[in-house]
Structures are given as C-alpha cells and as structure tokens.
Amino acid sequence: MAMSTRCHAPLAACVFLVCAVSMAVYTAFPLSMSPCTNSLSRALLAISGLDPYITSCADHDDASAARLSDGGGSDNIIGGPIVTNLLTCGNATLPPHALPPFYCCPPMTTAEPINFTFPDPSEPLRVRRPAHAVGAEYMAKYERVIALMKALPHSDPRSFYQVANIHCAYCTTSYRQANPKLGVQIHFSWLFFTFHRAHLYFFERIAAKLLGEPEFALPFWSWDVPEGMRMPVEFANSSSVLYDPIRNPSHAPPKLVDLDFLGPEKNFTDEQQIQHNLRVMYKQMIGNAALPSLFHGQPYRAGQNDMPGAGTVELAPHNTVHTWTGDITLPNVENMGDYYSAGRDPIFYPHHNNIDRLWQAWRDAGVARGYRGHVDFTDPDWLDSSFLFYNEDARLVRITVRDVLDTEKLRYTHAGVGMPWLDAKPPTTPNVNTKKGSLKSVRFPVSLDAAVSAEVRRPRVLRSRHEKMAQEEVLVVEGVETNGNELVKFDVFVNAMEHEKVEAGGRELAGTFVSMKQPSMDHRTGKRKPMKTSMRVALNELLEDLGADGDESVTVTLVPRRGNVRIGGLRIVYMTE
Ligand code: C2O
C-alpha cells in the first residue's frame, strides 16, 4: 500500500495550498490556520496529494508534528490499514478505579491466525430478532448461551471472560500499531461499526456451537422503536445470568431509555420520552448522517493518533445507552458505561446487535429516499483494516472490514421492527433569539465551563440543489480535548443563543457530543495524554429548516452538560464523503 505521501515532505506548501484554496476558515476570532481539506474536491486533492479524509486540522497537526519531531522514518508514516498483531498486545490503558480484571489480551497461540472465510452459503440464515417480542423461550436460549460461556474456563478463548475481554483489548489501546507509541482504539473512528459486527459474528457462532443449534441468532435490544425502549425484562431478573448487578438500578424496566442520557434525569412522561428518543434517532440516522464519514466516523489509518472523530450513532444513542445502563454512581459507570468493562454485561451484545441493525437501516433509508451518501467507504485503508478473533473452534482468525460488509454472506439478517424515527424530524422553536448582533469574540481554544456562542462564517451561501446534493455543509468542532478521565457531554445549538428556550431535542439542537472515559497513552513514554478528537454536525437540511440558508454566518452555541472539555475551534467545510 503506497500510502506514505499524503502531503508529506512539502508540508508547508501543502498547508499554504490547501488553506489558500479552501477558504474554509471563518474569521470572527483568531484561529491558527492549518490545512483543512474537506472543502476541496477529490480531483484537487489528488493533485495536491492530500488525503480527502483528513478532516481535523488538529489531528493533521499532531501527525505532522510527530513526523517532524521524530525525524521521520517509517515509524511516522501515515496511511495504510489498521492491522492488529497478537504479539503487540500489552497492558490496557484503564481509567483510575477500574475494576478487575485489568489485562485484556486474548490467550496466546503459536499458530498463525487463519484468514477469514465466509460460511457456507447453504448454512441457514440466522434471523436476529428483537428481545422485546421474541418470547421467553428464545430469551431462555440466550440465557443458556451466557451460562455456557461463563462455565468455560477463563483460559478458553470462547469463554465469556475472554469474549468480554476482546472488546476491552480493542478499546484500551492494548494492541500497538506498527509505530509502537500508538495504540489501537476502534472507537471514535471509521472502525466502529465494522469491529463490533465482527465481534458479534464470532460471539453468535460460538453461542450456536455451544448450544448445538446452528440456527441460533443473537437477540437485539431495539431501543429505537417505542416497544423496545425498555430494558428487556429478562435482563432485570436478579436470578438470571442475564442480570448484571453493576448497573443503574433506577433504569430497570419499566423505565424508558433516554437516548440523550447523561446529566440530570428528565422529567418526561412516557409519551414525551418516546418522542424525544425518536427525534434523537432522526437526527443521528438522517439529518446528521448524510455521508459515510458522518455516519461511520472519521478515517483512522496506520500511523495516526486514535480517535479522529466518532460517527453520529456512536456518540448517541450508542454512548448514551451505555451510560444509561451502567451504574452512574461508580466513578467509571461500570459495567456498561465504560469501554473496558462494557462487554462484561450480557446486555452489551443485544445492545450492539441493534447498533449493527442500524448500519443496515441507514443504508436502507438511503435507498428508500434516494440519499446518495448513505453508502459505505470504498477506501482500501478501511477495507483492509483487520481484527483478530477466536472462532467457535478456538482458532485465531483475521477478519477484515471488507469481510463484514454483507450480512447475507455472513449468513444472518435482522427481523424488521420498522424505522418509526424516519419521519420524526423535530420542529423549530418559535421566537428564539437566533443571533445577538455583535457577539463578544471568542478566543479558541476555549474551556467549556459555561455556554459559549460564536459566529461562524459560511464560505458559501444559497447553494443550488445540485451543489447541496454533491456536498454537505458541515460544522466541524475541532480539537475537542479532555483529560480522558471524565465522562463528557456537550450540546451544539445552531442559531439559538437562547438555547434554554429550545425544547428537549428541538431542531436548533444540531448535535450532541458524548464520550465515556477514554484515557489515552503515549506507549513509548508510558505517559497519559489528553484525549483529543473532533465532532461534526451536518448543516444542509438544518439551515433550510431554520430558514437560514441565505445567512453569511451561523451562530453556534456550545453548552456543557457534563465534564470538563476544551474546544479547539469551529469551522464550516464542504464534504463529499
Ligand atoms: Cu465498543 Cu458499545 O462499545
């Protein structure tokens, strides 16, 4: 893979070229200019040698700085797939007060991993069904699966202990990249959906084998449809192996899930909560997810720092359902509310099964409505990235992203439960103060101790339908930085300085950033480093709904909800994928 020359040696020239051409940086306050490639056409990028996916200037700067300060060399080349190797698996980077076990690497084997092969096409198609509707008998099977896995010795890679640890290993930088100072973290990147699909695939096959039922399919927790918005009752029965005592007791059924959780409990009626949840779903699946990188997450290539930026669904409802389920009184909200421990709760797998279903739902919505951008990446760095899992025969398998794109080839499908959120676009708020004339200028980076409003210039206004189809206008919140030892949530409002007037989930609430604790480490020095990522909010449809498509700027209001976070800057770019 000759991916080593992305705006590489002549960096200064690239910086100049890109910034000069893109004009994607707004002005209202001083911000350091840096290469921001989103607004460039692919053709132009090809000429410049720049990567069309490097969307966070902050990340790009990091990578360049590393390259320069380390004096170059193969260690510092960015590009190519993320590939994990068992030999590089080491200590997990855990938050303080983590609960044991502390080591997450899978059992060693001297055998080389075998490459994944598809199951026989004549195998029965497993039909994954919704936990709330599938019946007690079926849920009893899932219960038996967990009991069988828990009965295996910890040394068995198919044991519940090890299956849970796989997730921990891939989310705590236990695996190192070829550049050993960098760990592998599959969250907050374009590997999010694909890693978890592979994890569930092997989980399901181990389950079927242990049960002796080749057609066994994993149930899903369909928290996005009203009938599924409670924790399935089987998980709340304290005498069941599906019960996890390390959860939030007040969220047991009949409590409805809050897909926007983290912060004070909302005093909603059930109807209000359902409507709110459907609106969250609409924004994350439709309004904000018009392009593959907005849905899947930002490109993450070999040599690059982890956590370039999460996709919409990963931030919420994925992260929010995690934190809603975990014990919020514990420092790390175990089990579900932190990456390292989430796989220890048997509800993790039905939760991710719904996430997996939503990937297909996003594609389906694109087909049904003619949304051009609801398609997966074709970038070889994505397709060739790979993960390691032990299969049902306890053989170590290397599976690539390319292998998990077609569920029929994997011999499973999801039973339909509808997409009631497809039409749940929230209404705009009347009489909300959209702008306050002259804003106090904000000096980024800013510590988000209180709400901050800033005017962000739009490089283009009143674009034609054709232009909008070709490019999504996107607000980038860059340099989102925390110390990694905090849960963080902040909301992004557009044209609503009086954000308190916007009812929960209202249209002006353009996006929400949510992260669980996410400690990062420089593995060469062994020192913790801040967690640094970025966030994106799609503007095409939003600005039309707000009647602001002709405005030369938008007013962005960032409202902290939990945790300490710094924001590096705001800018508007035009993205093609
Ligand atoms: Cu890998 Cu739901 O987290």
XYZ file of C-alpha atoms and ligand atoms in Angstrom:
580
model
C 0.000 0.000 0.000
C 1.775 3.125 -1.139
C 0.114 5.478 1.246
C 3.107 7.251 2.593
C 2.993 10.516 0.757
C -0.064 12.340 1.927
C 1.087 15.926 1.929
C 4.287 14.668 3.353
C 7.575 16.371 2.667
C 6.436 19.727 1.329
C 4.161 20.231 4.272
C 4.356 23.969 4.333
C 3.488 24.079 0.668
C 0.534 21.832 1.250
C -0.626 23.941 4.121
C -0.479 27.000 2.021
C -2.136 25.396 -0.968
C -4.963 23.874 0.963
C -5.738 26.849 3.071
C -5.495 29.177 0.162
C -7.827 27.099 -1.928
C -10.336 26.005 0.614
C -11.100 29.302 2.308
C -12.839 27.134 4.806
C -11.788 29.003 7.864
C -14.126 31.526 9.299
C -12.879 34.685 10.785
C -14.789 36.163 13.687
C -11.956 35.284 16.058
C -8.341 34.409 15.742
C -7.634 30.785 14.993
C -4.445 29.293 13.819
C -4.722 28.421 10.184
C -3.966 24.881 9.263
C -4.635 22.514 6.400
C -8.286 21.691 6.213
C -9.076 19.546 3.280
C -12.776 18.995 3.424
C -13.725 21.723 1.110
C -11.509 20.501 -1.675
C -12.776 18.376 -4.479
C -11.349 14.923 -4.793
C -9.690 15.856 -8.042
C -7.910 18.738 -6.413
C -6.917 16.553 -3.525
C -5.492 14.027 -5.896
C -3.333 16.705 -7.469
C -2.236 18.040 -4.102
C -1.581 14.557 -2.750
C -3.680 15.408 0.277
C -5.911 12.917 1.877
C -9.548 13.757 1.327
C -10.483 12.317 4.689
C -8.169 14.214 6.930
C -10.817 16.463 8.273
C -9.480 17.572 11.582
C -6.739 20.093 11.378
C -5.846 19.240 14.929
C -5.207 15.627 14.041
C -3.262 16.543 10.996
C -1.076 18.829 13.021
C -0.433 16.114 15.546
C 0.680 13.741 12.885
C 2.898 16.293 11.219
C 4.416 17.324 14.483
C 5.166 13.725 15.342
C 6.781 13.249 11.992
C 8.943 16.276 12.311
C 9.980 15.863 15.907
C 10.789 12.208 15.462
C 12.916 12.940 12.473
C 10.785 11.000 10.038
C 11.376 7.342 9.368
C 8.964 4.547 8.722
C 7.556 4.839 12.224
C 5.887 8.045 11.323
C 4.279 7.393 8.009
C 0.545 7.868 7.981
C -1.528 5.667 5.764
C -2.497 2.088 5.253
C -4.940 -0.080 7.147
C -5.037 -0.563 10.908
C -3.840 -4.104 11.485
C -3.512 -5.808 14.855
C -0.991 -8.440 15.796
C -1.308 -10.654 18.855
C 2.369 -10.203 19.657
C 1.853 -6.484 20.178
C -0.931 -6.884 22.722
C 0.076 -5.441 26.079
C -1.296 -3.661 29.106
C -4.629 -1.935 28.819
C -4.865 1.801 29.451
C -7.595 1.944 32.082
C -9.303 4.764 33.936
C -8.491 5.184 37.645
C -10.559 2.936 39.946
C -11.104 0.355 37.209
C -12.499 -2.980 38.364
C -10.533 -6.172 37.677
C -9.560 -7.947 35.501
C -7.015 -5.398 34.305
C -5.450 -7.333 31.475
C -7.474 -7.795 28.301
C -5.296 -9.538 25.718
C -6.582 -12.847 24.378
C -4.812 -16.144 25.099
C -1.573 -16.535 23.156
C -1.216 -19.076 20.401
C 1.819 -20.129 18.438
C -0.333 -20.770 15.374
C -0.539 -18.001 12.802
C -4.025 -16.525 12.501
C -6.020 -18.015 9.647
C -7.659 -15.669 7.205
C -11.395 -15.370 7.471
C -13.515 -17.347 5.042
C -17.239 -16.909 4.574
C -19.572 -19.535 5.968
C -21.067 -21.995 3.515
C -23.839 -20.225 1.589
C -26.073 -23.212 2.239
C -25.965 -22.577 6.002
C -29.334 -21.493 7.382
C -29.748 -17.725 7.508
C -29.847 -16.800 11.190
C -32.653 -14.344 11.842
C -31.800 -11.996 14.700
C -34.982 -10.972 16.483
C -35.981 -8.130 18.854
C -35.659 -9.087 22.505
C -38.929 -7.395 23.475
C -41.007 -9.504 21.075
C -39.201 -12.754 20.667
C -40.715 -14.624 23.605
C -39.453 -16.225 26.778
C -38.321 -19.449 25.167
C -35.956 -17.694 22.821
C -34.612 -15.439 25.548
C -34.043 -18.553 27.653
C -31.699 -19.709 24.897
C -29.696 -16.547 25.136
C -29.597 -17.036 28.879
C -28.237 -20.528 28.321
C -25.594 -19.200 25.951
C -24.302 -16.846 28.621
C -24.363 -19.631 31.225
C -22.432 -21.971 28.909
C -19.861 -19.321 28.085
C -19.459 -18.444 31.754
C -18.933 -22.121 32.579
C -15.897 -22.370 30.301
C -12.506 -21.857 31.960
C -11.081 -18.351 31.619
C -8.265 -19.749 29.541
C -10.727 -20.832 26.836
C -10.929 -18.091 24.217
C -14.652 -18.834 23.820
C -15.396 -18.205 27.496
C -17.495 -15.217 28.474
C -14.459 -13.846 30.256
C -12.421 -13.800 27.055
C -15.238 -12.696 24.771
C -15.777 -9.676 27.022
C -12.042 -9.007 27.113
C -11.807 -8.799 23.322
C -13.810 -5.612 23.482
C -11.625 -4.289 26.273
C -8.465 -5.016 24.268
C -9.704 -3.095 21.247
C -10.830 -0.082 23.236
C -7.975 0.445 25.681
C -5.079 0.595 23.215
C -3.902 -2.836 24.393
C -2.810 -3.554 20.822
C 0.008 -1.419 19.470
C 0.359 -0.125 15.978
C 3.483 -0.677 13.917
C 4.569 2.627 15.398
C 4.746 1.288 18.947
C 3.989 4.556 20.649
C 0.500 4.420 19.160
C -2.146 2.046 20.402
C -5.180 0.771 18.528
C -8.572 2.117 19.568
C -11.500 1.225 17.340
C -13.954 3.733 18.858
C -14.307 7.320 17.681
C -13.256 6.271 14.193
C -14.476 4.619 10.995
C -13.802 1.182 12.509
C -16.664 1.452 14.971
C -19.432 -0.423 13.133
C -17.175 -2.953 11.474
C -15.268 -4.053 14.574
C -18.467 -4.615 16.524
C -20.079 -6.506 13.666
C -17.142 -8.893 13.596
C -17.255 -9.249 17.380
C -20.940 -10.229 17.298
C -20.413 -12.564 14.365
C -17.931 -14.669 16.312
C -19.956 -14.353 19.506
C -23.002 -15.735 17.716
C -21.149 -18.631 16.151
C -19.569 -19.612 19.455
C -23.045 -19.429 21.010
C -24.589 -21.612 18.310
C -21.871 -24.174 18.692
C -22.115 -24.317 22.491
C -25.885 -24.658 22.236
C -25.670 -27.214 19.474
C -28.168 -25.136 17.472
C -26.694 -23.943 14.201
C -29.556 -21.545 13.559
C -29.212 -19.705 16.897
C -29.296 -15.962 16.344
C -28.484 -13.224 18.820
C -31.475 -11.143 20.000
C -31.298 -7.361 19.631
C -32.419 -4.650 22.032
C -34.361 -2.326 19.753
C -34.269 0.789 21.911
C -35.019 2.930 18.842
C -38.634 1.756 18.443
C -41.217 2.535 21.147
C -41.943 -1.110 22.016
C -38.247 -1.737 22.618
C -37.411 1.353 24.671
C -37.270 -0.503 27.976
C -34.523 -2.802 29.064
C -35.813 -6.273 28.091
C -37.269 -7.759 31.290
C -35.089 -10.878 31.225
C -32.052 -8.726 31.953
C -33.611 -7.304 35.085
C -34.407 -10.633 36.728
C -31.831 -10.831 39.504
C -31.792 -14.624 39.466
C -30.866 -14.769 35.766
C -27.321 -14.856 34.367
C -28.501 -12.012 32.140
C -28.672 -9.804 35.186
C -25.684 -7.650 35.979
C -25.635 -6.147 39.484
C -23.342 -3.383 38.253
C -25.999 -1.299 36.534
C -28.151 1.711 37.263
C -30.951 0.225 39.400
C -33.347 3.056 38.624
C -33.207 2.212 34.929
C -34.676 -1.235 35.293
C -37.983 -1.769 33.486
C -40.496 -0.169 33.190
C -38.233 2.897 32.921
C -37.946 4.108 29.338
C -34.480 4.541 27.937
C -33.251 8.100 27.374
C -31.257 8.134 24.149
C -29.943 11.565 25.127
C -28.820 10.456 28.590
C -26.051 11.866 30.740
C -26.900 14.536 33.123
C -29.954 15.092 35.257
C -32.878 12.729 34.696
C -35.532 14.308 32.509
C -38.970 14.522 33.990
C -40.688 13.300 30.885
C -43.899 11.420 30.558
C -43.529 8.214 28.581
C -45.012 9.911 25.510
C -42.542 12.761 25.766
C -39.619 10.394 26.204
C -40.641 8.337 23.185
C -40.990 11.415 21.033
C -37.676 12.724 22.264
C -35.955 9.430 21.509
C -37.398 9.302 18.004
C -36.113 12.807 17.359
C -32.654 11.831 18.534
C -32.811 8.902 16.130
C -33.934 11.086 13.245
C -31.016 13.457 13.735
C -28.426 10.739 14.102
C -29.660 8.476 11.302
C -30.890 11.045 8.774
C -30.221 14.719 9.386
C -26.633 14.405 10.541
C -25.635 11.219 8.739
C -25.666 12.209 5.099
C -22.181 10.900 4.300
C -20.219 7.766 5.113
C -17.737 9.591 7.340
C -20.533 11.369 9.210
C -22.208 8.036 9.939
C -19.299 5.623 10.341
C -16.766 8.017 11.826
C -13.615 9.647 10.603
C -10.814 7.856 8.758
C -8.272 6.219 11.021
C -5.136 4.967 9.307
C -1.938 3.310 10.368
C 0.391 5.802 11.990
C -2.402 8.115 13.023
C -3.409 9.040 16.544
C -6.514 7.268 17.725
C -9.970 8.799 18.000
C -10.079 11.069 14.941
C -13.843 11.512 15.375
C -16.917 9.391 16.011
C -19.891 8.969 13.727
C -23.336 10.196 14.714
C -24.780 6.959 16.082
C -21.650 6.180 18.039
C -21.958 9.413 20.038
C -25.664 8.890 20.610
C -27.533 6.654 21.085
C -24.583 4.273 21.331
C -22.663 6.065 24.062
C -25.801 7.304 25.753
C -27.334 3.827 26.066
C -24.022 2.646 27.523
C -24.018 5.348 30.175
C -27.767 4.993 30.778
C -27.309 1.293 31.565
C -24.165 1.474 33.717
C -24.057 2.367 37.402
C -23.801 6.143 37.323
C -22.749 6.235 40.984
C -19.478 4.438 40.209
C -16.522 6.530 39.088
C -16.411 4.819 35.675
C -20.111 3.940 35.369
C -19.343 0.229 35.104
C -20.140 -2.112 33.609
C -21.836 -0.740 30.515
C -20.744 2.850 31.000
C -17.086 2.308 30.231
C -15.382 0.685 27.274
C -13.124 -1.652 29.179
C -15.937 -3.203 31.222
C -18.950 -2.974 28.885
C -18.573 -6.470 27.430
C -18.959 -7.934 30.927
C -22.665 -7.136 30.943
C -24.689 -9.664 28.898
C -26.828 -6.805 27.591
C -23.826 -5.447 25.713
C -24.356 -7.958 22.885
C -28.085 -7.262 22.255
C -27.252 -3.537 22.513
C -24.600 -3.803 19.833
C -26.823 -6.050 17.785
C -29.167 -3.088 17.494
C -26.269 -0.843 16.515
C -25.448 -3.414 13.856
C -29.032 -3.368 12.647
C -28.916 0.435 12.396
C -25.996 0.240 9.972
C -28.250 -1.641 7.572
C -31.170 0.662 8.393
C -29.030 3.650 7.410
C -28.252 2.060 4.052
C -31.927 1.125 3.577
C -33.075 4.654 4.350
C -30.650 5.877 1.707
C -32.110 3.564 -0.903
C -35.711 4.340 0.051
C -35.220 8.096 -0.033
C -32.564 8.480 -2.656
C -29.898 9.762 -0.285
C -26.729 9.472 -2.301
C -24.392 9.469 0.671
C -25.819 6.522 2.620
C -23.189 4.139 1.317
C -20.047 2.676 2.830
C -16.484 3.796 2.183
C -14.545 2.262 -0.670
C -11.170 3.391 0.682
C -8.703 0.474 0.766
C -7.322 1.630 4.123
C -10.773 0.985 5.545
C -11.451 -2.213 3.636
C -8.084 -3.766 4.520
C -8.125 -2.925 8.212
C -8.442 -6.122 10.217
C -9.172 -7.560 13.648
C -8.335 -10.795 15.438
C -10.934 -13.103 16.973
C -11.023 -16.672 18.120
C -13.732 -18.599 16.307
C -16.086 -21.337 17.523
C -13.292 -23.894 17.098
C -10.904 -21.769 19.168
C -8.835 -20.939 16.087
C -7.452 -17.440 15.774
C -8.939 -15.692 12.717
C -8.006 -12.452 10.993
C -11.106 -10.770 9.622
C -11.025 -7.599 7.547
C -13.507 -4.781 7.216
C -14.085 -5.972 3.668
C -15.335 -9.299 5.072
C -18.122 -7.821 7.158
C -19.930 -5.608 4.672
C -22.550 -8.108 3.516
C -24.581 -9.756 6.262
C -26.091 -12.277 3.878
C -22.629 -13.602 3.175
C -22.183 -13.806 6.929
C -25.464 -15.760 6.960
C -27.562 -13.585 9.207
C -30.215 -10.924 8.950
C -32.317 -8.807 11.297
C -36.074 -9.228 11.589
C -37.855 -5.973 10.727
C -39.143 -3.768 13.527
C -39.693 -0.640 11.454
C -37.984 2.737 11.459
C -40.539 4.967 13.215
C -37.945 7.723 13.541
C -37.688 8.227 9.787
C -40.298 10.981 9.951
C -39.534 12.290 13.423
C -37.836 15.481 12.313
C -38.127 17.916 15.246
C -39.888 21.252 14.832
C -38.116 24.579 15.026
C -38.626 26.778 18.080
C -40.611 29.983 17.563
C -39.269 33.290 18.901
C -35.863 32.085 19.896
C -33.135 34.692 19.707
C -31.046 33.406 16.849
C -28.287 35.993 16.997
C -27.314 38.764 19.340
C -25.933 41.192 16.857
C -22.320 41.726 17.763
C -21.048 38.753 19.682
C -18.195 39.061 22.078
C -15.337 37.486 20.205
C -14.285 34.123 21.478
C -10.673 33.140 21.645
C -10.221 29.484 20.840
C -9.206 27.138 22.294
C -11.795 27.686 24.953
C -12.517 25.761 28.092
C -16.199 24.960 28.090
C -17.015 25.964 31.655
C -20.162 27.752 30.592
C -22.117 28.123 27.371
C -20.098 29.749 24.593
C -21.515 31.360 21.460
C -19.540 32.153 18.347
C -20.297 33.376 14.885
C -19.022 31.035 12.203
C -18.697 32.372 8.686
C -20.171 30.283 5.883
C -17.869 30.258 2.886
C -20.854 29.766 0.573
C -24.499 30.715 0.848
C -27.616 29.780 -1.086
C -26.026 26.874 -2.852
C -28.042 25.229 -5.592
C -29.817 21.926 -5.045
C -27.200 20.340 -7.232
C -24.345 21.692 -5.113
C -26.063 20.524 -1.974
C -26.513 17.057 -3.363
C -22.832 16.961 -4.201
C -21.517 18.420 -0.963
C -22.737 18.523 2.586
C -22.093 21.685 4.534
C -20.609 20.585 7.831
C -19.779 22.355 11.053
C -16.575 20.900 12.471
C -15.964 21.206 16.195
C -12.272 20.527 16.317
C -9.695 19.962 18.970
C -12.229 18.510 21.409
C -9.945 17.715 24.299
C -10.461 16.142 27.707
C -8.108 14.522 30.163
C -9.726 11.184 29.338
C -10.772 10.561 32.904
C -14.166 12.124 32.646
C -17.478 11.471 31.036
C -18.185 14.371 28.751
C -21.321 15.713 27.186
C -21.946 18.991 25.435
C -24.659 20.176 23.097
C -24.226 22.164 19.898
C -27.005 24.626 19.076
C -27.267 26.475 15.802
C -28.934 29.909 15.685
C -30.324 29.647 19.187
C -28.371 31.732 21.639
C -31.345 31.425 23.951
C -30.819 27.714 23.961
C -32.868 27.294 27.143
C -35.957 28.111 25.098
C -35.407 25.182 22.780
C -37.454 22.252 23.982
C -35.598 18.994 24.515
C -34.475 17.601 21.203
C -35.668 20.700 19.303
C -34.429 21.422 15.800
C -31.887 24.040 16.870
C -30.068 21.402 18.891
C -27.881 20.408 15.996
C -25.748 17.788 17.680
C -24.569 16.287 20.936
C -21.112 15.131 21.878
C -20.954 12.277 24.384
C -17.944 10.309 25.454
C -17.266 7.750 28.108
C -13.971 7.851 29.961
C -11.264 7.402 27.457
C -7.746 7.502 28.830
C -5.035 7.793 26.187
C -1.381 6.947 26.475
C 1.847 7.535 24.676
C 3.104 3.974 24.802
C 6.702 4.972 24.244
C 6.918 7.164 27.302
C 4.192 5.397 29.249
C 2.669 8.799 29.966
C -1.022 9.530 29.822
C -2.015 12.074 27.246
C -5.226 14.016 26.799
C -7.945 12.503 24.685
C -8.279 14.568 21.555
C -10.986 14.188 18.977
C -13.390 16.137 16.801
C -17.070 16.290 16.055
C -19.185 17.084 13.022
C -22.677 18.435 12.557
C -24.394 18.442 9.159
C -25.958 21.724 8.121
C -27.627 21.287 4.708
C -31.082 20.332 5.911
C -30.819 22.134 9.238
C -30.186 25.561 7.714
C -33.075 25.081 5.310
C -35.366 24.173 8.194
C -34.190 27.189 10.164
C -34.701 29.453 7.163
C -31.047 30.428 7.405
C -29.716 29.200 4.111
C -29.048 32.711 2.884
C -27.187 33.852 6.000
C -23.493 34.577 5.760
C -22.799 33.065 9.130
C -24.355 30.835 11.724
C -24.364 31.355 15.448
C -23.057 28.273 17.190
C -23.714 27.859 20.901
C -21.839 25.151 22.767
C -23.477 24.161 26.042
C -21.574 21.990 28.519
C -23.655 19.254 30.165
C -21.078 17.155 31.918
C -17.323 17.002 32.431
C -14.510 19.378 31.566
C -13.745 19.811 27.921
C -11.739 22.206 25.798
C -12.736 23.163 22.280
C -10.039 23.971 19.744
C -12.186 25.778 17.209
C -15.167 25.824 14.896
C -15.280 25.944 11.148
C -17.551 25.169 8.255
C -16.404 22.884 5.481
C -17.970 21.195 2.452
C -17.655 17.462 2.360
C -18.194 14.955 -0.401
C -17.880 11.727 1.581
Cu -17.248 -0.886 21.626
Cu -20.567 -0.131 22.641
O -18.674 -0.071 22.639
